[in-house]
CSV table of C-alpha atoms in Angstrom, one decimal:
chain,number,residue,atom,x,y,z
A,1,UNK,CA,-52.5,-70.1,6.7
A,2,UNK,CA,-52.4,-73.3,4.6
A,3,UNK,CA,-52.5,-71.4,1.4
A,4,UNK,CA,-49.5,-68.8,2.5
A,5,UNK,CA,-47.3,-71.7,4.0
A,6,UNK,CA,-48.2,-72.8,0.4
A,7,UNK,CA,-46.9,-69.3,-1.6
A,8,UNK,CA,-43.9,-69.1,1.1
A,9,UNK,CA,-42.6,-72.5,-0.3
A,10,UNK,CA,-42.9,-71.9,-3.9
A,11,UNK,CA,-41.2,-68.0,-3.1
A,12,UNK,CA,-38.8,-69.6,-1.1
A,13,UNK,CA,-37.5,-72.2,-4.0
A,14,UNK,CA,-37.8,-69.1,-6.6
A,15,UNK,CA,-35.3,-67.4,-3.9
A,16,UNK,CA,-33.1,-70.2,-3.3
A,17,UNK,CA,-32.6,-70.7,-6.8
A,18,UNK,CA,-32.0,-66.8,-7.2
A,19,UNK,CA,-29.7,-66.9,-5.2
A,20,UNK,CA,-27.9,-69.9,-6.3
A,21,UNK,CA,-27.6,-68.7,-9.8
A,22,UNK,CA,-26.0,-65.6,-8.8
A,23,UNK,CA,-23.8,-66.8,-6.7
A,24,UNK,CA,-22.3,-69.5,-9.0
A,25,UNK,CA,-21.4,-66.7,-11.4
A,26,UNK,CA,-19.9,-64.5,-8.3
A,27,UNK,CA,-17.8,-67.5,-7.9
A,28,UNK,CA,-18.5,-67.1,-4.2
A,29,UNK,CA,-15.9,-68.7,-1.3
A,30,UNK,CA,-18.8,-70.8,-0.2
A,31,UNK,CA,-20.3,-73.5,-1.2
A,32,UNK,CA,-23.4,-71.7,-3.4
A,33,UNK,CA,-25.9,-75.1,-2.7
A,34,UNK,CA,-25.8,-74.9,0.6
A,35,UNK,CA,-26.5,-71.2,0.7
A,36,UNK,CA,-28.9,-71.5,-1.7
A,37,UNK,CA,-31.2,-74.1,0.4
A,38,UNK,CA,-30.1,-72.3,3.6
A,39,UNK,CA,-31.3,-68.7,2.0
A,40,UNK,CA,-34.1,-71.0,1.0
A,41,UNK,CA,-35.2,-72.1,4.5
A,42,UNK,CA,-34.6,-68.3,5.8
A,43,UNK,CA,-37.3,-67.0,3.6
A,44,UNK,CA,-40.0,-69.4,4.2
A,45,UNK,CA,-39.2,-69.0,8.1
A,46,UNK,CA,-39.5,-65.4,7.8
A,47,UNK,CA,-42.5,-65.8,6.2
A,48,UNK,CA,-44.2,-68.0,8.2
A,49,UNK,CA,-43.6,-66.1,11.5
A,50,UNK,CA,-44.9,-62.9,10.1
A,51,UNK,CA,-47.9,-64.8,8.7
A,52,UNK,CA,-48.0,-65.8,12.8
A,53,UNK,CA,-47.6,-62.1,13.9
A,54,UNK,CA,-50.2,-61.0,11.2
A,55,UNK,CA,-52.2,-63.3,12.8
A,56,UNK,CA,-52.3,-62.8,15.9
A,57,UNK,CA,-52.7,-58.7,15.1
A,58,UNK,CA,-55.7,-59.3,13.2
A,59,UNK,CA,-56.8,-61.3,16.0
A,60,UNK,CA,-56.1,-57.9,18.6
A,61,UNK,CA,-53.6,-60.1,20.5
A,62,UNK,CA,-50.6,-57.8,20.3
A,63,UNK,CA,-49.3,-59.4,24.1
A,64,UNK,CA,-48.8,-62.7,21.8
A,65,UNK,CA,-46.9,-60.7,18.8
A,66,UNK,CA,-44.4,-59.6,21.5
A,67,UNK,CA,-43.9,-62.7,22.7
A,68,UNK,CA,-43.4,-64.4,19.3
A,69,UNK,CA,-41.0,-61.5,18.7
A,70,UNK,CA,-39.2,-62.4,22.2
A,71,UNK,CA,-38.6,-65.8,21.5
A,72,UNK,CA,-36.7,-65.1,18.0
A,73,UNK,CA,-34.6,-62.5,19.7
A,74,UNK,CA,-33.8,-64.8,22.5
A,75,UNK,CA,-33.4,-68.0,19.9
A,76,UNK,CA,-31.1,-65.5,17.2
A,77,UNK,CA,-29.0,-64.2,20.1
A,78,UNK,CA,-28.5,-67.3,21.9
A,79,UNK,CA,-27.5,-69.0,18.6
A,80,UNK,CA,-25.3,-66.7,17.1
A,81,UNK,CA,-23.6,-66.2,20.1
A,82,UNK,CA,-22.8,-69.7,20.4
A,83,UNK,CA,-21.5,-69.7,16.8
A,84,UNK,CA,-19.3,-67.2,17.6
A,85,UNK,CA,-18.1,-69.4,20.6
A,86,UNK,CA,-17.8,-72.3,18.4
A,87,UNK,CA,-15.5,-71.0,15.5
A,88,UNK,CA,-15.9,-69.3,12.5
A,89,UNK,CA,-18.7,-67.6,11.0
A,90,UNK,CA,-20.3,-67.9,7.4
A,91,UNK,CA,-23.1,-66.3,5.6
A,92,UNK,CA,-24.3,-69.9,5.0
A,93,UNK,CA,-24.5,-70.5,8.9
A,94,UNK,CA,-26.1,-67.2,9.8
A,95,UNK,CA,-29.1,-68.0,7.4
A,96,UNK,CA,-29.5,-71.3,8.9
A,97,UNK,CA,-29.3,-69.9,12.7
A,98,UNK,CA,-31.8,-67.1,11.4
A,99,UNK,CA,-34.1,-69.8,9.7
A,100,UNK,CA,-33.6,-72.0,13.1
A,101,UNK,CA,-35.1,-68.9,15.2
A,102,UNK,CA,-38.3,-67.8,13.1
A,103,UNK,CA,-39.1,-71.7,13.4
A,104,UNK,CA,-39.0,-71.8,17.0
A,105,UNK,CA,-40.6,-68.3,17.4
A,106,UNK,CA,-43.7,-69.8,14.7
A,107,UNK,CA,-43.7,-72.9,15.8
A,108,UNK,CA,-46.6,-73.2,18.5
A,109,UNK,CA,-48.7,-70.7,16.5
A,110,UNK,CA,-48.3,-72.3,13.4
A,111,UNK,CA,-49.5,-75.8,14.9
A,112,UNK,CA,-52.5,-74.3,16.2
A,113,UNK,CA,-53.4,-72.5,12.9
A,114,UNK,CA,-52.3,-75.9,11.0
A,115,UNK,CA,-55.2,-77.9,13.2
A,116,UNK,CA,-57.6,-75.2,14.0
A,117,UNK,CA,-59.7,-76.0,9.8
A,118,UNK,CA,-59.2,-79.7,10.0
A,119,UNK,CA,-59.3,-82.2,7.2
A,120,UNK,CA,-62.7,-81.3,5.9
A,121,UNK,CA,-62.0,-78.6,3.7
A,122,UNK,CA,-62.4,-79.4,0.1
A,123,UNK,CA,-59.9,-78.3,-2.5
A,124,UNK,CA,-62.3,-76.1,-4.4
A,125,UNK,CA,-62.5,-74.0,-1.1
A,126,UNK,CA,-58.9,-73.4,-1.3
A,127,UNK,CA,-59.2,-72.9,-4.8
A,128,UNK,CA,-62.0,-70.1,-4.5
A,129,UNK,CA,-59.8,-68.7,-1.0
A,130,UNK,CA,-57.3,-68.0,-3.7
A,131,UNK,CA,-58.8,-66.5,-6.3
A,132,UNK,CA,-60.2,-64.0,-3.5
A,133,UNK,CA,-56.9,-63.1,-2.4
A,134,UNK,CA,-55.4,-62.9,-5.4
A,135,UNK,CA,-58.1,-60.2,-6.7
A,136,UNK,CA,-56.4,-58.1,-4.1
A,137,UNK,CA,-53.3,-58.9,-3.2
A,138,UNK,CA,-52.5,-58.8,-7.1
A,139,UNK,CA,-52.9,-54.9,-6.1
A,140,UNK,CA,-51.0,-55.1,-2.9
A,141,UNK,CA,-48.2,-57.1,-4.3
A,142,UNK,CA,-47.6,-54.4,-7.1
A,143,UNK,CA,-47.9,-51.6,-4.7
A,144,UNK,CA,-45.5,-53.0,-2.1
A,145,UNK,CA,-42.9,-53.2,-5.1
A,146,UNK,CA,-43.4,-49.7,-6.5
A,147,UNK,CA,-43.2,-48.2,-3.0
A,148,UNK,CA,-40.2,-50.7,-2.3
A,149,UNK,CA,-38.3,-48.7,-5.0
A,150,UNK,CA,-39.5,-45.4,-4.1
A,151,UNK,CA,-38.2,-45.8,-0.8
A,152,UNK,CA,-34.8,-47.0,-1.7
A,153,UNK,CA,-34.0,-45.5,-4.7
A,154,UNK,CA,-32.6,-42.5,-3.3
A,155,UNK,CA,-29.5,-44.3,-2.4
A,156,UNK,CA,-28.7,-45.0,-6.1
A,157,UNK,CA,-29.4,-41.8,-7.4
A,158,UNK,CA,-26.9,-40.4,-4.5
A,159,UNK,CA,-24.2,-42.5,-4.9
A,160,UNK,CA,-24.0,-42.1,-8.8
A,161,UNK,CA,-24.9,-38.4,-9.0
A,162,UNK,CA,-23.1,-37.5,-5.7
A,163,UNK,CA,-21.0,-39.7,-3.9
A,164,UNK,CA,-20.8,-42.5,-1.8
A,165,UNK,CA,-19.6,-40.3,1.2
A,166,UNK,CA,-22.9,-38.6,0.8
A,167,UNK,CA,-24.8,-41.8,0.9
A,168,UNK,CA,-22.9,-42.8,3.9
A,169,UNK,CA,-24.0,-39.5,5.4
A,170,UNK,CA,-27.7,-39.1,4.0
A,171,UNK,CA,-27.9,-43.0,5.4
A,172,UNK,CA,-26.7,-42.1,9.1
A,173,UNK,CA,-29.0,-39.2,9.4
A,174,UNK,CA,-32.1,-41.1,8.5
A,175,UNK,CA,-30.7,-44.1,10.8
A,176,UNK,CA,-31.3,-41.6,13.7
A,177,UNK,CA,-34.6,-41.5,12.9
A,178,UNK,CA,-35.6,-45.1,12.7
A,179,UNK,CA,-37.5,-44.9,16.1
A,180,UNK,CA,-40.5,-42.9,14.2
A,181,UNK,CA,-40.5,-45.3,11.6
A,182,UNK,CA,-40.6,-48.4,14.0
A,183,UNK,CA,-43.2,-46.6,16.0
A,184,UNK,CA,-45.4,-46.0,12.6
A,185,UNK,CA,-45.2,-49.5,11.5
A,186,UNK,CA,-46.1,-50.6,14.8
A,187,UNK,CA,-49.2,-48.8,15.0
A,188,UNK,CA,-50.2,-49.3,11.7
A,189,UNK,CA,-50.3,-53.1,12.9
A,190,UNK,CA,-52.9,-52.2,16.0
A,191,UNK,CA,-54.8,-49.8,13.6
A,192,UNK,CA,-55.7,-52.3,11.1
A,193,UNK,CA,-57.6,-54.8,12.9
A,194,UNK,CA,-59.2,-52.1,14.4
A,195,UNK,CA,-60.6,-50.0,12.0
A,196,UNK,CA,-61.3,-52.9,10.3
A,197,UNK,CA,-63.8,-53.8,13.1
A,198,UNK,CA,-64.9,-50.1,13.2
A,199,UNK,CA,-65.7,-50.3,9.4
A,200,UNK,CA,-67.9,-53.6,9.5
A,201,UNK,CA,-69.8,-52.0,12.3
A,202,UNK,CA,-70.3,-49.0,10.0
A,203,UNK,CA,-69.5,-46.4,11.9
A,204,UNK,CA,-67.8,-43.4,10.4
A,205,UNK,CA,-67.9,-40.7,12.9
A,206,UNK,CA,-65.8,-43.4,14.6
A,207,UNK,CA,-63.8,-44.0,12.1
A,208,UNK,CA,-63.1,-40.6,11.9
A,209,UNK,CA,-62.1,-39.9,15.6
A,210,UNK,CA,-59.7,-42.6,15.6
A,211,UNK,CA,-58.0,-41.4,12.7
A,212,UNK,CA,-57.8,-37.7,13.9
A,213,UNK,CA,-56.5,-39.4,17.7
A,214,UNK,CA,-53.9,-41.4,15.6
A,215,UNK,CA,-52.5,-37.9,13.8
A,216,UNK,CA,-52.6,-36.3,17.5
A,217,UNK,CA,-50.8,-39.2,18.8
A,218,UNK,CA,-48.2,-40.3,16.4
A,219,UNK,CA,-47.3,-36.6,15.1
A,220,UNK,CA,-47.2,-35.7,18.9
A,221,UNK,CA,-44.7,-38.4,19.4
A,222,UNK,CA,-42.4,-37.5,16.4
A,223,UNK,CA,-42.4,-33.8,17.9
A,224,UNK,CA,-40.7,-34.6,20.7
A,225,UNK,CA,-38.5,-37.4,19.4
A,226,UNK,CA,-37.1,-34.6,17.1
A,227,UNK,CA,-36.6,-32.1,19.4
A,228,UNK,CA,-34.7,-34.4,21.6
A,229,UNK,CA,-32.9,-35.4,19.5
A,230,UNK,CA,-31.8,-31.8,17.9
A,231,UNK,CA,-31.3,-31.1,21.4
A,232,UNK,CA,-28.5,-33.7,22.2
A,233,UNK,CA,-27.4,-33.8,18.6
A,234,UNK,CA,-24.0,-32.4,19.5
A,235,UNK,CA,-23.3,-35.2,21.8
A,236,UNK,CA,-24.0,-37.5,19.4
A,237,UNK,CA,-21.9,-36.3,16.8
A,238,UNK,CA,-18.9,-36.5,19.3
A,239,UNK,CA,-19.3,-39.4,21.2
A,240,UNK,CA,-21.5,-41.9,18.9
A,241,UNK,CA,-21.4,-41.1,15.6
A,242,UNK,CA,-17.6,-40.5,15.1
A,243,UNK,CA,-15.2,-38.7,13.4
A,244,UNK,CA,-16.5,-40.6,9.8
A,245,UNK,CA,-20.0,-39.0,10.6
A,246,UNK,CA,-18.7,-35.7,12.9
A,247,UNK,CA,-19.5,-32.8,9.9
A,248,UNK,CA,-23.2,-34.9,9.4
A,249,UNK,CA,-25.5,-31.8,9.0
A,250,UNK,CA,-28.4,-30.6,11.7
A,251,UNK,CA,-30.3,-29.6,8.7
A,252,UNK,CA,-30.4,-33.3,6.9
A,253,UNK,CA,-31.6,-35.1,9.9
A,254,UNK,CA,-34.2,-32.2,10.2
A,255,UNK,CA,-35.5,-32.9,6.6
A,256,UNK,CA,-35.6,-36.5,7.1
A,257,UNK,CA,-37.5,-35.5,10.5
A,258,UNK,CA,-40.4,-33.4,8.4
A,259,UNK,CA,-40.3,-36.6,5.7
A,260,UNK,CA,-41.3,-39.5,8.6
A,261,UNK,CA,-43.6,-37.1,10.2
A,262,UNK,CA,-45.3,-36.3,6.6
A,263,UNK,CA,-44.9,-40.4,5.7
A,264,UNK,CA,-46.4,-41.3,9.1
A,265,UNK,CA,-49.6,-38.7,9.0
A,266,UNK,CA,-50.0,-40.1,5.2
A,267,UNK,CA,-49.7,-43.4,6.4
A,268,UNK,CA,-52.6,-43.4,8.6
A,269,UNK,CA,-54.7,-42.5,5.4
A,270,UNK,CA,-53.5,-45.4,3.7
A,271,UNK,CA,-54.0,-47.5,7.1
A,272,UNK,CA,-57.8,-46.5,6.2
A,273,UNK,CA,-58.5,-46.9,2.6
A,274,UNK,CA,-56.3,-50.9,3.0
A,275,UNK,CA,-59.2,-51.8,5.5
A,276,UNK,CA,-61.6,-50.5,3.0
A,277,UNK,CA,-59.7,-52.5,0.4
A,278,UNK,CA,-58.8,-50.0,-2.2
A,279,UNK,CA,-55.5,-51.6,-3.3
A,280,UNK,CA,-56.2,-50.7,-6.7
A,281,UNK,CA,-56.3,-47.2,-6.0
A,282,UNK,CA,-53.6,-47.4,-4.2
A,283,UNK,CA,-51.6,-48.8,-6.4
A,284,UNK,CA,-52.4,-46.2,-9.5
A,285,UNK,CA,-51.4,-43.9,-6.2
A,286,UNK,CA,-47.8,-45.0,-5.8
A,287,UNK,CA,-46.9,-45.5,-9.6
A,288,UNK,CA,-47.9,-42.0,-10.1
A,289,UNK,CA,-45.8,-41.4,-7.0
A,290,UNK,CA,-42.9,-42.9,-7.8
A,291,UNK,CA,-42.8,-41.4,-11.5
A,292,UNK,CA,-43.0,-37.8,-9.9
A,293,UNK,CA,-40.2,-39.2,-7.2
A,294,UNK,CA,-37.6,-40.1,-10.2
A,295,UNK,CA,-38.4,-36.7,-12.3
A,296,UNK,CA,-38.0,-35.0,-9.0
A,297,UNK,CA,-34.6,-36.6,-8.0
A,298,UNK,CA,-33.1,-36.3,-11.6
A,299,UNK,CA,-33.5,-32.5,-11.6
A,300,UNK,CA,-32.9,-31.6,-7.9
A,301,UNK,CA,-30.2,-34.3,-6.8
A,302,UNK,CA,-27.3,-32.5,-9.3
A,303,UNK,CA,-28.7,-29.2,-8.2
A,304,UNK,CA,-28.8,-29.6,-4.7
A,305,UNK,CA,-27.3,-33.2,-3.1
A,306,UNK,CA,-28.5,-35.2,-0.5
A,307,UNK,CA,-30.9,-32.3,0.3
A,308,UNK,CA,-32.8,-32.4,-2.7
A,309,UNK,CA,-32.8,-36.1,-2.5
A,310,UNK,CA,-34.4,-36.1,1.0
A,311,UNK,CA,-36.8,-32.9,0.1
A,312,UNK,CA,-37.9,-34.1,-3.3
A,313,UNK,CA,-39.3,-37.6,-0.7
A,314,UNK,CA,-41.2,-35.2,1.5
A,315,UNK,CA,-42.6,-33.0,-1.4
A,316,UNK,CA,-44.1,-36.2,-2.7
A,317,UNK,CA,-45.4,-37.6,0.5
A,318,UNK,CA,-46.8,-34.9,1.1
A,319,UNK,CA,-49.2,-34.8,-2.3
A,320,UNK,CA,-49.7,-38.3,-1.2
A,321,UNK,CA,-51.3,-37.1,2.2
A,322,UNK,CA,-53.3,-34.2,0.2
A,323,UNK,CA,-54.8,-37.2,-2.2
A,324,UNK,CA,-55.1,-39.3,1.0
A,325,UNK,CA,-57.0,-37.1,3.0
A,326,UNK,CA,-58.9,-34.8,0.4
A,327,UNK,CA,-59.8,-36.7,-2.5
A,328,UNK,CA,-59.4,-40.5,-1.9
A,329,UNK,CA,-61.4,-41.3,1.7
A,330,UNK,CA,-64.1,-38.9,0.8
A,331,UNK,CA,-64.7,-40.6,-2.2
A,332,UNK,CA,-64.4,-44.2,-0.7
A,333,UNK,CA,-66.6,-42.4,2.4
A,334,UNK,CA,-69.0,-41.2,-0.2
A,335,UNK,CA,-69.3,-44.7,-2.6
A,336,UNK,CA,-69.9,-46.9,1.2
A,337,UNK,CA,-72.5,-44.4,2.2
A,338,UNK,CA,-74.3,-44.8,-1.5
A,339,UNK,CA,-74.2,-48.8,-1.2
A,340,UNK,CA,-75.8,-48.7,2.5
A,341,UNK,CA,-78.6,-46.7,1.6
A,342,UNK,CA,-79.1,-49.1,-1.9
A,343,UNK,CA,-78.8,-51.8,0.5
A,344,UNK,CA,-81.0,-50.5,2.9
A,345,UNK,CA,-83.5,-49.8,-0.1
A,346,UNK,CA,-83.4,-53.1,-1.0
């Protein structure tokens, strides 16, 4: 904890001062040192209360998570709404009101955590924490920002190629969507910790039936969001969506439909080979993904629009769920089953 509250400050100045540099040459309304320190304050929050939520999901204490989560929607809601009572609102005062409630929401947490080691760890311990993490994280870190593009690209490659009206309506259809996504992410939270657990206790087989209940599960769940919402699509288009959004095609949120179920099934793959620790091989994973993603989207995006955007994403997830399941975790099965029996040799 010490050593993330640690990397949250330093990312947090490096933000601040971003920030602060761009928005002096935007010539911004607001005062750019003030946003600056309050966009500063914002990110170390944020990072401290998901350090608190990692926490506590590593510690298979999800009841806690939801309440940490409770508190910062009560704290952001009950602030902002009493901003709004108050007078005017600036983009220097929502960072601070956002900053205020991942505080509150961390706070009891974080003073456990800060007097749970005490005083008598030595600095070399921190030092040699460190270079542990980094050997992997320096993996994860790179990863996260490869996949961070190839997730977000699209948009870009849209907008120039096609239009921004076709962003607007590629964006709304994937919007519908963003229960499967939350529901993904949150179980990829639960499933961490415990395969983690089922790994140290070495066993495979159950390793291998979680995994297949997971795919049953989550793929389940994603069928019948879909076909409710094909089903009441109609509705939507006329009462929710509006006119801006009343021509948005069937067919696009379908695609985006296969792409989350895809993403989600390869997901639970990756889920796997992160508690085994293969960053590395991750990584080397989602470059070579992402350099197929931008050939793919340069030839099928003038050729075929927002569809080929959206189908170029599930083509590519999907060879990520091939390598996932049928060459990556049989090799990383097949390496942990050699070192046992050297070990038990030994």
């Amino acid at each position: 904890a010490r050593i993330e509250w640690v990397a949250a400050a330093a990312l947090a100045i490096v933000a601040g001062v971003g920030l602060w540099l761009v928005a002096s040459r935007l010539r911004l309304s607001e005062n750019t040192i003030h946003l600056a320190l309050s966009f500063a304050a914002f990110i170390f929050s944020l990072a401290s209360r998901e350090y608190c939520r990692t926490a506590l999901f590593i510690d298979s204490r999800p009841n806690m998570v939801a309440w940490v989560d409770f508190v910062y929607v009560v704290a952001t809601l009950s602030s902002l709404g009493f901003a709004l009572w108050i007078g005017p609102i600036s983009v220097t005062l929502v960072m601070l009101l956002l900053a205020a409630s991942n505080g509150i929401a961390a706070m009891l947490y974080s003073f456990r955590l800060m007097h749970g080691v005490g005083s008598s760890v030595t600095w070399q311990a921190y030092l040699d924490d460190f270079r542990a993490l980094w050997a992997l994280s320096k993996w994860a870190l790179a990863g996260a920002t490869l996949a961070w593009i190839g997730n977000n690209c699209y948009m870009y490659f849209v907008a120039e190629v096609v239009s921004i009206e076709a962003l607007a309506d590629v964006n709304a259809a994937r919007l519908l969507l963003a229960p499967i996504f939350v529901v993904g992410i949150a179980w990829s939270r639960v499933a961490r910790p415990a395969v983690g657990q089922l790994i140290a206790s070495s066993d495979s087989a159950a390793v291998d039936r979680f995994v297949a209940r997971s795919f049953l599960a989550l793929e389940g769940i994603i069928a019948v969001y879909l076909v409710i919402l094909l089903g009441i699509f109609p509705l939507l288009t006329t009462y929710v969506l509006g006119e801006k959004y009343r021509d948005l095609s069937t067919m696009l949120v379908l695609w985006w439909g296969c792409y989350f179920a895809v993403s989600t099934a390869r997901g639970i793959g990756t889920v796997v080979l992160v508690s085994l620790g293969e960053y590395q091989a991750l990584f080397w994973q989602t470059l070579i993904s992402v350099l197929l993603l931008l050939l793919a989207w340069w030839w099928s995006i003038p050729r075929f629009g927002v569809t080929g955007a959206v189908l170029s994403m599930v083509a590519v997830e999907f060879g990520r769920l091939v390598a996932n399941h049928a060459y990556q975790l049989p090799r990383v099965k097949r390496n942990h089953k050699l070192s046992e029996l050297h070990s038990h040799g030994d």
